[in-house]
Amino acid sequence: MRKPMMAANWKMNKTSEEALQFARDFLRMSPPVSEVDVVIFPPFTAIYPLSRALDKTGVHLGAQNMYYETCGAFTGEISGGMLAAEGVTYVIIGHSERRHILGESDAVIAKKIQAALESGLTPVLCVGETLQEREAGDAAAVVVRQLKAALWGLGGDLPLVVAYEPVWAIGTGKTASDADAQEMAALIRNELASITTAAERTRILYGGSVKPDNVAMFLQARDIDGALVGGASLDPHAFYRLSMAAKSQASI
Ligand code: PEP
C-alpha cells in the first residue's frame, strides 16, 4: 500500500511572511498528516521560516530545485546539503518550467537526481510531454526517455517520487483525462521496474491544473498516488481540500 502524497509547488510566489500566514491558516484546519504525506515546496526565501513553523506538525518541507555540486563558486545556486540542513526532505527535479524556460537538460537533471540522493533528499522527478509531442503520438517515448536519462546509472532500492506532468496541462486549466493519466502512470511504473527494486513502492503523482473539484478522478487511478499542485496550492483552504481528498482515497 503506497501512502498518498499531496504536494504544493508554490513556484515564485509568496514572501516569507505570506508563507507563514499560509502555514498558520493551513495548520489550524488539522491537515491529515498521518494518512497523507503533505509536502510544501516554497521558494528558497521561505524555507528557513517554514522549517520552524512546520516543525513537529507532520507537514513535510520540500525545495523546488537544487544544484548538483556540494559547495563552491556557483553564484546563485543552493546545494542539497544546505537544504537538508534546514529540514528539507523532498526536492523537485526537472520541473517542466526548469526544462523549458530555464533550459535544463536531461544530463543536468540526472546529475541533480544523483546529488539529491547523496544529500539524503527524496527527489520528486517531473516528466511530461509537450502538446506537440502528444499530438505527434510521442508522449510515451518522451516520458520514457526523460525517465531513463534522469535515472541513468542508478538502481537498487531508490527513494524516489515521480510526477507525470503533461506540459500542456500546467497552469492552463486543461487536464489530462483520467484514462490518459493512468496509462502514463502505468507506463512509468513499468519502466521503473527495470531500474529500481522499489517500483511498486514508488509514488507516482499527476500534475497539471489539479483543483479540489477534479482531483478525485486522478486519485482513483490505480497507479496514481497523489498530485503535484501549483496554482490551487497557494490557497490554504484549497490545499486542505486537496489533502482531504487524498485522505479519502487512502481509506478506500
Ligand atoms: C506544477 O506547478 O507542477 C503544476 C502542476 O501547476 P498547476 O497546478 O498550476 O497546473
Coordinates of N, CA and C and ligand atoms in Angstrom, one line a residue:
M1 N 0.9 -1.2 0.0 CA 0.0 0.0 0.0 C 0.9 1.3 0.0
R2 N 0.7 2.1 -1.0 CA 1.5 3.3 -1.1 C 0.8 4.5 -0.3
K3 N 1.5 5.2 0.5 CA 0.9 6.3 1.2 C 0.7 7.5 0.2
P4 N -0.5 8.0 0.1 CA -0.7 9.1 -0.8 C 0.1 10.4 -0.5
M5 N 0.4 11.1 -1.5 CA 1.1 12.4 -1.3 C 0.4 13.6 -1.9
M6 N 0.3 14.7 -1.2 CA -0.3 15.9 -1.8 C 0.8 17.0 -1.7
A7 N 1.2 17.5 -2.8 CA 2.4 18.3 -2.9 C 2.0 19.7 -3.4
A8 N 2.5 20.8 -2.7 CA 2.2 22.1 -3.1 C 3.4 22.8 -3.7
N9 N 3.4 23.0 -5.0 CA 4.5 23.7 -5.6 C 4.1 25.2 -5.8
W10 N 4.7 26.0 -4.9 CA 4.3 27.4 -4.9 C 5.0 28.2 -6.0
K11 N 6.0 27.6 -6.7 CA 6.7 28.3 -7.7 C 7.3 29.6 -7.2
M12 N 7.3 30.7 -7.9 CA 7.9 32.0 -7.5 C 6.8 32.9 -6.9
N13 N 6.1 32.3 -5.8 CA 5.0 33.0 -5.1 C 5.2 33.0 -3.6
K14 N 4.8 34.0 -3.0 CA 4.7 34.2 -1.5 C 6.1 34.7 -0.9
T15 N 6.0 35.8 -0.2 CA 7.1 36.2 0.7 C 7.1 35.3 1.9
S16 N 8.2 35.4 2.7 CA 8.2 34.5 3.9 C 7.1 34.8 4.8
E17 N 6.7 36.1 4.9 CA 5.5 36.4 5.8 C 4.2 35.8 5.3
E18 N 4.0 35.8 4.0 CA 2.8 35.2 3.4 C 2.9 33.7 3.5
A19 N 4.1 33.1 3.5 CA 4.2 31.7 3.7 C 3.8 31.3 5.1
L20 N 4.3 32.1 6.1 CA 3.9 31.9 7.5 C 2.4 32.0 7.7
Q21 N 1.8 32.9 7.1 CA 0.4 33.1 7.2 C -0.4 31.9 6.6
F22 N 0.1 31.4 5.5 CA -0.5 30.2 4.9 C -0.3 29.0 5.9
A23 N 0.9 28.9 6.5 CA 1.1 27.8 7.5 C 0.2 27.9 8.7
R24 N 0.0 29.1 9.2 CA -1.0 29.2 10.3 C -2.4 28.8 9.9
D25 N -2.8 29.3 8.8 CA -4.2 29.0 8.3 C -4.4 27.5 8.0
F26 N -3.4 27.0 7.4 CA -3.5 25.5 6.9 C -3.4 24.6 8.2
L27 N -2.5 24.9 9.1 CA -2.4 24.0 10.3 C -3.6 24.1 11.2
R28 N -4.3 25.3 11.2 CA -5.5 25.4 12.0 C -6.6 24.4 11.6
M29 N -6.5 24.0 10.3 CA -7.6 23.1 9.8 C -7.2 21.6 10.1
S30 N -6.1 21.4 10.8 CA -5.6 20.0 11.1 C -5.6 19.1 9.8
P31 N -4.6 19.4 8.9 CA -4.5 18.6 7.7 C -4.1 17.1 8.1
P32 N -4.5 16.2 7.2 CA -4.5 14.7 7.5 C -3.0 14.1 7.4
V33 N -2.1 14.6 8.2 CA -0.7 14.2 8.0 C -0.4 12.8 8.4
S34 N -1.3 12.1 9.1 CA -1.0 10.6 9.4 C -1.3 9.8 8.1
E35 N -2.3 10.2 7.4 CA -2.8 9.3 6.3 C -2.1 9.7 5.0
V36 N -1.7 11.0 4.9 CA -1.2 11.6 3.6 C 0.2 12.2 3.9
D37 N 1.1 12.0 3.0 CA 2.4 12.8 3.0 C 2.1 14.2 2.4
V38 N 1.9 15.2 3.2 CA 1.6 16.5 2.8 C 2.9 17.3 2.7
V39 N 3.2 17.8 1.5 CA 4.5 18.5 1.4 C 4.4 19.9 0.7
I40 N 5.0 20.8 1.3 CA 5.0 22.2 0.8 C 6.4 22.5 0.2
F41 N 6.4 23.0 -1.1 CA 7.6 23.4 -1.8 C 7.6 24.9 -1.9
P42 N 8.1 25.7 -1.0 CA 8.0 27.1 -1.1 C 9.2 27.6 -1.9
P43 N 9.3 28.9 -2.2 CA 10.5 29.5 -2.7 C 11.6 29.4 -1.7
F44 N 12.9 29.5 -2.1 CA 14.0 29.3 -1.2 C 13.9 30.3 0.0
T45 N 13.5 31.5 -0.2 CA 13.5 32.5 0.8 C 12.5 32.2 2.0
A46 N 11.6 31.3 1.8 CA 10.6 30.9 2.8 C 11.0 29.6 3.5
I47 N 12.1 28.9 3.0 CA 12.4 27.6 3.6 C 12.7 27.7 5.1
Y48 N 13.6 28.7 5.5 CA 14.0 28.7 6.9 C 12.8 29.0 7.8
P49 N 12.0 30.1 7.5 CA 10.9 30.3 8.4 C 9.9 29.2 8.4
L50 N 9.6 28.6 7.3 CA 8.7 27.5 7.3 C 9.2 26.2 8.0
S51 N 10.5 26.0 8.0 CA 11.1 24.9 8.7 C 10.8 25.0 10.2
R52 N 10.7 26.2 10.7 CA 10.4 26.4 12.1 C 8.9 26.2 12.3
A53 N 8.1 26.8 11.4 CA 6.6 26.8 11.5 C 6.1 25.4 11.4
L54 N 6.7 24.6 10.5 CA 6.2 23.2 10.3 C 6.8 22.1 11.2
D55 N 7.8 22.5 12.0 CA 8.5 21.6 12.8 C 7.5 20.8 13.7
K56 N 7.6 19.5 13.7 CA 6.7 18.6 14.5 C 5.2 18.7 14.2
T57 N 4.9 19.2 13.0 CA 3.5 19.3 12.7 C 3.1 18.1 11.8
G58 N 4.1 17.4 11.2 CA 3.9 16.3 10.3 C 3.8 16.7 8.9
V59 N 3.8 18.1 8.6 CA 3.8 18.6 7.2 C 5.2 18.6 6.8
H60 N 5.5 18.0 5.6 CA 6.9 18.0 5.1 C 7.3 19.2 4.4
L61 N 8.6 19.5 4.3 CA 9.1 20.7 3.6 C 9.9 20.2 2.4
G62 N 9.7 20.8 1.3 CA 10.4 20.5 0.1 C 11.0 21.7 -0.5
A63 N 11.9 21.5 -1.5 CA 12.5 22.6 -2.3 C 12.2 22.4 -3.7
Q64 N 12.1 23.5 -4.5 CA 11.7 23.4 -5.9 C 12.8 23.1 -6.8
N65 N 14.1 23.2 -6.3 CA 15.2 23.0 -7.2 C 16.5 22.9 -6.3
M66 N 17.6 22.4 -6.8 CA 18.9 22.5 -6.1 C 19.9 22.3 -7.2
Y67 N 21.2 22.6 -6.8 CA 22.3 22.4 -7.7 C 23.0 21.1 -7.4
Y68 N 23.7 20.6 -8.4 CA 24.3 19.3 -8.2 C 25.7 19.2 -7.5
E69 N 26.3 20.4 -7.4 CA 27.6 20.4 -6.6 C 27.3 20.6 -5.2
T70 N 28.3 20.3 -4.3 CA 28.0 20.4 -2.9 C 28.3 21.8 -2.3
C71 N 29.3 22.5 -2.9 CA 29.6 23.8 -2.4 C 30.6 24.4 -3.4
G72 N 30.9 25.7 -3.2 CA 31.9 26.3 -4.0 C 31.4 27.5 -4.8
A73 N 32.2 27.9 -5.9 CA 31.9 29.1 -6.6 C 30.8 28.9 -7.7
F74 N 29.6 28.8 -7.2 CA 28.4 28.6 -8.1 C 27.4 29.7 -7.7
T75 N 27.6 30.9 -8.1 CA 26.8 32.0 -7.6 C 25.3 31.8 -7.9
G76 N 24.6 32.0 -6.9 CA 23.1 31.9 -7.1 C 22.6 30.5 -6.9
E77 N 23.4 29.5 -6.7 CA 22.9 28.1 -6.5 C 22.9 27.7 -5.1
I78 N 22.1 26.6 -4.8 CA 21.9 26.1 -3.5 C 22.1 24.6 -3.5
S79 N 22.8 24.0 -2.6 CA 23.1 22.6 -2.7 C 22.1 21.8 -1.9
G80 N 22.1 20.5 -2.2 CA 21.2 19.5 -1.4 C 21.5 19.5 0.1
G81 N 22.8 19.6 0.4 CA 23.2 19.6 1.8 C 22.7 20.8 2.5
M82 N 22.7 21.9 1.9 CA 22.2 23.2 2.5 C 20.7 23.0 2.8
L83 N 20.0 22.4 1.8 CA 18.5 22.2 2.0 C 18.2 21.2 3.1
A84 N 19.0 20.1 3.1 CA 18.8 19.1 4.2 C 19.0 19.7 5.6
A85 N 20.0 20.6 5.7 CA 20.3 21.2 7.0 C 19.2 22.1 7.5
E86 N 18.3 22.5 6.6 CA 17.1 23.3 7.0 C 15.9 22.5 7.2
G87 N 16.0 21.2 7.1 CA 14.9 20.3 7.4 C 14.1 19.9 6.1
V88 N 14.7 20.3 5.0 CA 14.0 19.9 3.7 C 14.2 18.4 3.5
T89 N 13.2 17.7 3.1 CA 13.3 16.2 2.8 C 13.0 15.8 1.4
Y90 N 12.3 16.7 0.7 CA 12.0 16.4 -0.8 C 12.5 17.5 -1.6
V91 N 12.9 17.2 -2.9 CA 13.3 18.3 -3.8 C 12.7 17.9 -5.2
I92 N 12.1 18.9 -5.8 CA 11.6 18.8 -7.2 C 12.8 18.9 -8.1
I93 N 12.9 17.9 -9.0 CA 13.9 17.9 -10.0 C 13.3 17.8 -11.4
G94 N 13.7 18.7 -12.3 CA 13.2 18.5 -13.7 C 11.8 19.0 -14.0
H95 N 11.4 20.0 -13.2 CA 10.0 20.6 -13.4 C 10.1 21.1 -14.9
S96 N 8.9 21.1 -15.5 CA 8.9 21.5 -16.9 C 9.3 23.0 -17.1
E97 N 9.0 23.8 -16.1 CA 9.4 25.2 -16.2 C 10.9 25.3 -16.2
R98 N 11.6 24.4 -15.5 CA 13.0 24.5 -15.5 C 13.6 23.9 -16.8
R99 N 12.9 22.8 -17.3 CA 13.3 22.3 -18.6 C 13.1 23.3 -19.7
H100 N 11.9 23.9 -19.8 CA 11.6 24.6 -21.0 C 11.8 26.1 -20.9
I101 N 11.8 26.7 -19.7 CA 12.1 28.1 -19.6 C 13.5 28.4 -19.3
L102 N 14.1 27.5 -18.4 CA 15.5 27.7 -18.0 C 16.5 26.8 -18.6
G103 N 16.0 26.0 -19.6 CA 16.9 25.2 -20.4 C 17.6 24.1 -19.8
E104 N 17.0 23.5 -18.7 CA 17.7 22.4 -18.1 C 17.6 21.1 -18.9
S105 N 18.8 20.5 -19.1 CA 18.9 19.3 -20.0 C 18.7 18.0 -19.2
D106 N 18.4 16.9 -19.9 CA 18.3 15.6 -19.2 C 19.6 15.3 -18.5
A107 N 20.8 15.7 -19.0 CA 22.1 15.4 -18.4 C 22.2 16.2 -17.0
V108 N 21.8 17.4 -17.0 CA 21.8 18.2 -15.8 C 20.8 17.6 -14.7
I109 N 19.7 17.2 -15.2 CA 18.6 16.6 -14.3 C 19.2 15.3 -13.7
A110 N 19.9 14.5 -14.5 CA 20.5 13.3 -14.0 C 21.5 13.6 -12.8
K111 N 22.3 14.6 -13.0 CA 23.3 15.0 -12.0 C 22.6 15.5 -10.8
K112 N 21.5 16.2 -10.9 CA 20.7 16.7 -9.8 C 20.1 15.6 -9.0
I113 N 19.6 14.6 -9.7 CA 18.9 13.4 -9.0 C 20.0 12.7 -8.2
Q114 N 21.2 12.5 -8.8 CA 22.3 11.8 -8.1 C 22.7 12.6 -6.8
A115 N 22.8 13.9 -7.0 CA 23.2 14.8 -5.9 C 22.1 14.8 -4.8
A116 N 20.9 14.9 -5.2 CA 19.8 14.9 -4.2 C 19.9 13.6 -3.3
L117 N 20.0 12.5 -4.0 CA 20.1 11.2 -3.3 C 21.3 11.2 -2.3
E118 N 22.4 11.7 -2.8 CA 23.6 11.7 -1.9 C 23.4 12.7 -0.7
S119 N 22.6 13.6 -0.9 CA 22.3 14.6 0.3 C 21.2 14.0 1.2
G120 N 20.7 12.9 0.9 CA 19.6 12.3 1.7 C 18.2 12.9 1.4
L121 N 18.1 13.6 0.3 CA 16.8 14.1 -0.1 C 16.1 13.1 -1.0
T122 N 14.7 13.1 -1.0 CA 14.0 12.3 -1.9 C 13.6 13.2 -3.1
P123 N 14.1 12.8 -4.3 CA 13.8 13.6 -5.5 C 12.3 13.4 -5.9
V124 N 11.7 14.4 -6.3 CA 10.4 14.3 -7.0 C 10.7 14.7 -8.5
L125 N 10.9 13.6 -9.2 CA 11.3 13.8 -10.6 C 10.1 14.1 -11.5
C126 N 10.1 15.2 -12.2 CA 9.0 15.6 -13.1 C 9.3 15.1 -14.5
V127 N 8.3 14.5 -15.1 CA 8.4 14.1 -16.5 C 7.1 14.5 -17.2
G128 N 7.2 14.7 -18.5 CA 5.9 15.0 -19.2 C 6.2 15.6 -20.6
E129 N 5.2 15.3 -21.5 CA 5.4 15.7 -22.9 C 4.7 17.1 -23.2
T130 N 5.2 17.7 -24.2 CA 4.6 19.0 -24.7 C 3.4 18.6 -25.6
L131 N 2.6 19.6 -25.9 CA 1.4 19.3 -26.7 C 1.8 18.8 -28.1
Q132 N 2.8 19.4 -28.6 CA 3.3 19.0 -30.0 C 3.7 17.5 -29.9
E133 N 4.4 17.1 -28.8 CA 4.9 15.7 -28.7 C 3.6 14.8 -28.6
R134 N 2.6 15.2 -27.8 CA 1.4 14.4 -27.6 C 0.7 14.2 -29.0
E135 N 0.6 15.4 -29.7 CA -0.2 15.3 -31.0 C 0.6 14.5 -32.0
A136 N 1.9 14.4 -31.8 CA 2.7 13.6 -32.8 C 2.7 12.1 -32.4
G137 N 2.0 11.8 -31.3 CA 2.0 10.4 -30.8 C 3.2 10.0 -30.1
D138 N 4.0 11.0 -29.6 CA 5.3 10.7 -29.0 C 5.3 10.8 -27.5
A139 N 4.1 10.9 -26.8 CA 4.1 11.2 -25.4 C 4.8 10.1 -24.6
A140 N 4.5 8.8 -24.9 CA 5.1 7.7 -24.2 C 6.6 7.7 -24.3
A141 N 7.1 7.9 -25.6 CA 8.5 7.8 -25.9 C 9.2 8.9 -25.1
V142 N 8.7 10.1 -25.1 CA 9.3 11.3 -24.4 C 9.4 11.0 -22.9
V143 N 8.4 10.5 -22.3 CA 8.4 10.3 -20.9 C 9.4 9.2 -20.5
V144 N 9.4 8.1 -21.3 CA 10.4 7.0 -21.1 C 11.8 7.6 -21.2
R145 N 12.0 8.4 -22.3 CA 13.4 9.0 -22.4 C 13.8 9.8 -21.2
Q146 N 12.9 10.7 -20.8 CA 13.2 11.5 -19.6 C 13.5 10.7 -18.4
L147 N 12.7 9.7 -18.2 CA 12.8 8.8 -17.0 C 14.2 8.1 -17.0
K148 N 14.5 7.5 -18.2 CA 15.8 6.7 -18.3 C 17.0 7.7 -18.1
A149 N 16.9 8.8 -18.8 CA 18.0 9.8 -18.7 C 18.2 10.3 -17.3
A150 N 17.1 10.6 -16.6 CA 17.3 11.1 -15.2 C 17.8 10.1 -14.3
L151 N 17.5 8.8 -14.5 CA 17.9 7.8 -13.5 C 19.1 7.0 -14.0
W152 N 19.7 7.5 -15.1 CA 20.9 6.7 -15.7 C 21.9 6.4 -14.6
G153 N 22.3 5.1 -14.6 CA 23.4 4.7 -13.7 C 22.9 4.4 -12.3
L154 N 21.6 4.6 -12.0 CA 21.1 4.3 -10.7 C 20.4 3.0 -10.7
G155 N 20.2 2.4 -9.5 CA 19.5 1.2 -9.4 C 19.2 0.8 -7.9
G156 N 18.8 -0.4 -7.7 CA 18.5 -0.8 -6.3 C 17.3 -0.2 -5.7
D157 N 17.3 0.1 -4.4 CA 16.1 0.5 -3.7 C 16.1 2.0 -3.6
L158 N 15.6 2.6 -4.8 CA 15.7 4.1 -4.9 C 14.6 4.8 -4.1
P159 N 14.9 5.8 -3.2 CA 13.9 6.6 -2.7 C 13.5 7.7 -3.7
L160 N 12.3 7.6 -4.2 CA 12.0 8.4 -5.4 C 10.5 8.7 -5.5
V161 N 10.1 9.8 -5.9 CA 8.7 10.1 -6.3 C 8.8 10.6 -7.7
V162 N 7.9 10.1 -8.6 CA 7.8 10.6 -10.0 C 6.5 11.4 -10.2
A163 N 6.6 12.6 -10.8 CA 5.4 13.3 -11.1 C 5.2 13.3 -12.6
Y164 N 4.1 12.8 -13.1 CA 3.7 12.9 -14.5 C 3.0 14.2 -14.7
E165 N 3.6 15.1 -15.4 CA 3.0 16.4 -15.6 C 3.1 16.8 -17.1
P166 N 2.0 16.5 -17.8 CA 2.0 17.0 -19.2 C 2.2 18.5 -19.3
V167 N 3.1 18.9 -20.1 CA 3.5 20.3 -20.1 C 2.3 21.2 -20.5
W168 N 1.4 20.7 -21.4 CA 0.3 21.5 -21.9 C -0.8 21.6 -20.8
A169 N -0.7 20.9 -19.7 CA -1.7 21.0 -18.7 C -1.3 21.8 -17.5
I170 N 0.0 22.3 -17.5 CA 0.5 23.0 -16.3 C 0.1 24.5 -16.4
G171 N -0.7 24.9 -15.4 CA -1.2 26.3 -15.4 C -2.1 26.7 -16.5
T172 N -2.7 25.8 -17.2 CA -3.5 26.1 -18.4 C -5.0 26.0 -18.1
G173 N -5.4 25.2 -17.0 CA -6.8 24.9 -16.8 C -7.2 23.6 -17.5
K174 N -6.3 23.1 -18.4 CA -6.6 21.9 -19.1 C -5.9 20.7 -18.3
T175 N -6.6 19.6 -18.3 CA -6.0 18.4 -17.6 C -6.0 17.3 -18.6
A176 N -5.1 16.3 -18.2 CA -5.2 15.0 -19.0 C -6.5 14.3 -18.6
S177 N -6.9 13.4 -19.4 CA -8.1 12.6 -19.0 C -7.6 11.6 -17.9
D178 N -8.5 11.1 -17.1 CA -8.1 10.2 -16.1 C -7.5 8.9 -16.7
A179 N -8.0 8.5 -17.9 CA -7.5 7.3 -18.6 C -6.1 7.6 -19.1
D180 N -5.9 8.7 -19.7 CA -4.5 9.0 -20.2 C -3.5 9.2 -19.1
A181 N -3.9 9.8 -18.0 CA -3.0 9.9 -16.8 C -2.7 8.6 -16.2
Q182 N -3.7 7.7 -16.1 CA -3.4 6.3 -15.6 C -2.5 5.6 -16.6
E183 N -2.7 5.7 -17.9 CA -1.9 5.0 -18.9 C -0.4 5.4 -18.7
M184 N -0.2 6.7 -18.6 CA 1.2 7.2 -18.4 C 1.8 6.8 -17.1
A185 N 1.0 6.8 -16.0 CA 1.5 6.4 -14.7 C 1.9 4.9 -14.8
A186 N 1.0 4.1 -15.4 CA 1.3 2.6 -15.5 C 2.6 2.4 -16.4
L187 N 2.8 3.2 -17.4 CA 4.0 3.1 -18.2 C 5.2 3.5 -17.4
I188 N 5.1 4.5 -16.6 CA 6.2 5.0 -15.7 C 6.5 3.8 -14.7
R189 N 5.5 3.2 -14.1 CA 5.8 2.2 -13.1 C 6.5 1.0 -13.8
N190 N 6.0 0.7 -15.0 CA 6.6 -0.4 -15.7 C 8.0 -0.2 -16.0
E191 N 8.3 1.0 -16.4 CA 9.7 1.4 -16.8 C 10.6 1.4 -15.5
L192 N 10.0 1.9 -14.4 CA 10.8 1.9 -13.2 C 11.2 0.5 -12.7
A193 N 10.3 -0.5 -13.1 CA 10.6 -1.8 -12.6 C 11.9 -2.4 -13.2
S194 N 12.3 -1.8 -14.4 CA 13.6 -2.2 -14.9 C 14.8 -1.4 -14.4
I195 N 14.5 -0.5 -13.5 CA 15.6 0.4 -13.0 C 15.7 0.2 -11.5
T196 N 14.6 0.1 -10.7 CA 14.7 0.1 -9.3 C 13.9 -1.1 -8.7
T197 N 14.3 -1.6 -7.6 CA 13.6 -2.7 -6.9 C 12.4 -2.1 -6.2
A198 N 12.3 -0.7 -6.1 CA 11.3 -0.1 -5.4 C 10.1 0.4 -6.2
A199 N 10.0 -0.1 -7.5 CA 9.0 0.4 -8.4 C 7.6 0.3 -7.8
E200 N 7.2 -0.8 -7.2 CA 5.9 -1.0 -6.7 C 5.6 0.0 -5.5
R201 N 6.7 0.4 -4.8 CA 6.5 1.3 -3.7 C 6.6 2.8 -4.1
T202 N 7.1 3.1 -5.3 CA 7.3 4.5 -5.7 C 6.0 5.2 -5.9
R203 N 5.9 6.3 -5.3 CA 4.7 7.1 -5.5 C 4.7 7.8 -6.9
I204 N 3.7 7.7 -7.6 CA 3.6 8.5 -8.9 C 2.5 9.5 -8.8
L205 N 2.8 10.7 -9.0 CA 1.8 11.8 -8.9 C 1.4 12.3 -10.2
Y206 N 0.2 12.8 -10.3 CA -0.3 13.5 -11.5 C -0.2 15.0 -11.2
G207 N 0.3 15.8 -12.2 CA 0.3 17.3 -12.0 C -0.2 17.9 -13.3
G208 N -0.9 19.0 -13.2 CA -1.4 19.8 -14.3 C -2.8 20.2 -14.1
S209 N -2.9 21.5 -13.6 CA -4.3 22.1 -13.4 C -5.2 21.3 -12.4
V210 N -4.5 20.6 -11.4 CA -5.3 19.9 -10.4 C -6.0 20.9 -9.5
K211 N -7.3 20.7 -9.2 CA -8.1 21.6 -8.3 C -8.8 20.7 -7.4
P212 N -9.4 21.2 -6.3 CA -10.2 20.4 -5.4 C -11.3 19.7 -6.1
D213 N -11.9 20.3 -7.2 CA -13.0 19.7 -7.8 C -12.7 18.6 -8.9
N214 N -11.4 18.5 -9.3 CA -11.1 17.5 -10.2 C -10.1 16.4 -9.7
V215 N -9.6 16.6 -8.5 CA -8.5 15.8 -8.0 C -9.0 14.3 -7.9
A216 N -10.2 14.1 -7.5 CA -10.7 12.7 -7.2 C -10.5 11.8 -8.4
M217 N -10.8 12.3 -9.6 CA -10.7 11.4 -10.7 C -9.2 10.9 -11.0
F218 N -8.2 11.7 -10.6 CA -6.9 11.2 -10.7 C -6.5 10.3 -9.6
L219 N -7.0 10.6 -8.4 CA -6.6 9.8 -7.2 C -7.2 8.4 -7.3
Q220 N -8.3 8.3 -8.1 CA -8.9 6.9 -8.2 C -8.1 6.0 -9.1
A221 N -7.2 6.6 -9.9 CA -6.5 5.8 -10.9 C -5.5 4.8 -10.1
R222 N -5.4 3.6 -10.6 CA -4.7 2.6 -9.9 C -3.2 3.0 -9.6
D223 N -2.5 3.6 -10.6 CA -1.1 3.9 -10.4 C -0.8 5.3 -10.0
I224 N -1.8 6.1 -9.7 CA -1.6 7.5 -9.3 C -1.8 7.6 -7.8
D225 N -0.8 8.1 -7.1 CA -0.7 8.1 -5.7 C -0.8 9.5 -5.1
G226 N -1.2 10.5 -5.8 CA -1.3 11.8 -5.3 C -1.2 12.8 -6.4
A227 N -0.9 14.1 -6.0 CA -0.9 15.1 -7.0 C 0.2 16.2 -6.6
L228 N 0.8 16.7 -7.7 CA 1.7 17.9 -7.5 C 0.9 19.1 -8.1
V229 N 0.7 20.0 -7.2 CA -0.3 21.1 -7.5 C 0.4 22.5 -7.4
G230 N 0.2 23.3 -8.5 CA 0.7 24.6 -8.5 C -0.3 25.6 -8.0
G231 N -1.0 26.2 -8.9 CA -1.9 27.3 -8.7 C -2.9 27.1 -7.5
A232 N -3.5 25.9 -7.4 CA -4.5 25.7 -6.4 C -3.9 25.5 -5.0
S233 N -2.6 25.3 -5.0 CA -2.0 25.0 -3.6 C -1.6 26.3 -2.9
L234 N -1.8 27.5 -3.6 CA -1.5 28.8 -3.0 C -2.5 29.2 -1.9
D235 N -3.7 28.6 -2.0 CA -4.7 28.9 -1.1 C -4.8 27.8 0.0
P236 N -4.7 28.2 1.3 CA -4.7 27.1 2.3 C -6.0 26.3 2.3
H237 N -7.1 26.9 2.0 CA -8.4 26.1 2.1 C -8.4 25.1 0.9
A238 N -8.0 25.6 -0.3 CA -8.0 24.7 -1.4 C -7.0 23.5 -1.2
F239 N -5.8 23.9 -0.6 CA -4.8 22.8 -0.4 C -5.3 21.8 0.7
Y240 N -6.0 22.4 1.6 CA -6.6 21.5 2.7 C -7.6 20.5 2.0
R241 N -8.5 21.0 1.1 CA -9.4 20.2 0.5 C -8.7 19.1 -0.4
L242 N -7.6 19.5 -1.0 CA -6.9 18.5 -1.8 C -6.3 17.4 -0.9
S243 N -5.8 17.9 0.2 CA -5.2 16.9 1.1 C -6.2 15.9 1.7
M244 N -7.4 16.5 2.0 CA -8.5 15.6 2.5 C -9.0 14.7 1.4
A245 N -9.0 15.1 0.1 CA -9.4 14.2 -1.0 C -8.4 13.0 -1.0
A246 N -7.1 13.3 -0.8 CA -6.1 12.2 -0.8 C -6.3 11.3 0.4
K247 N -6.7 11.9 1.5 CA -7.1 11.0 2.7 C -8.2 10.1 2.4
S248 N -9.3 10.6 1.8 CA -10.5 9.8 1.5 C -10.0 8.6 0.5
Q249 N -9.2 8.9 -0.4 CA -8.8 7.9 -1.3 C -7.9 6.8 -0.6
A250 N -7.1 7.3 0.4 CA -6.3 6.3 1.1 C -7.1 5.3 1.9
S251 N -8.3 5.7 2.3 CA -9.1 4.8 3.1 C -10.0 3.9 2.3
I252 N -9.9 4.0 1.0 CA -10.8 3.1 0.1 C -10.1 1.7 0.0
Ligands
PEP1 C1 3.0 22.5 -11.2 O1 3.5 23.5 -10.8 O2 3.7 21.5 -11.2 C2 1.6 22.5 -11.7 C3 1.1 21.3 -12.0 O3 1.0 23.7 -11.7 P1 -0.6 23.9 -11.9 O4 -1.3 23.0 -10.8 O5 -0.8 25.3 -11.6 O6 -1.0 23.4 -13.2

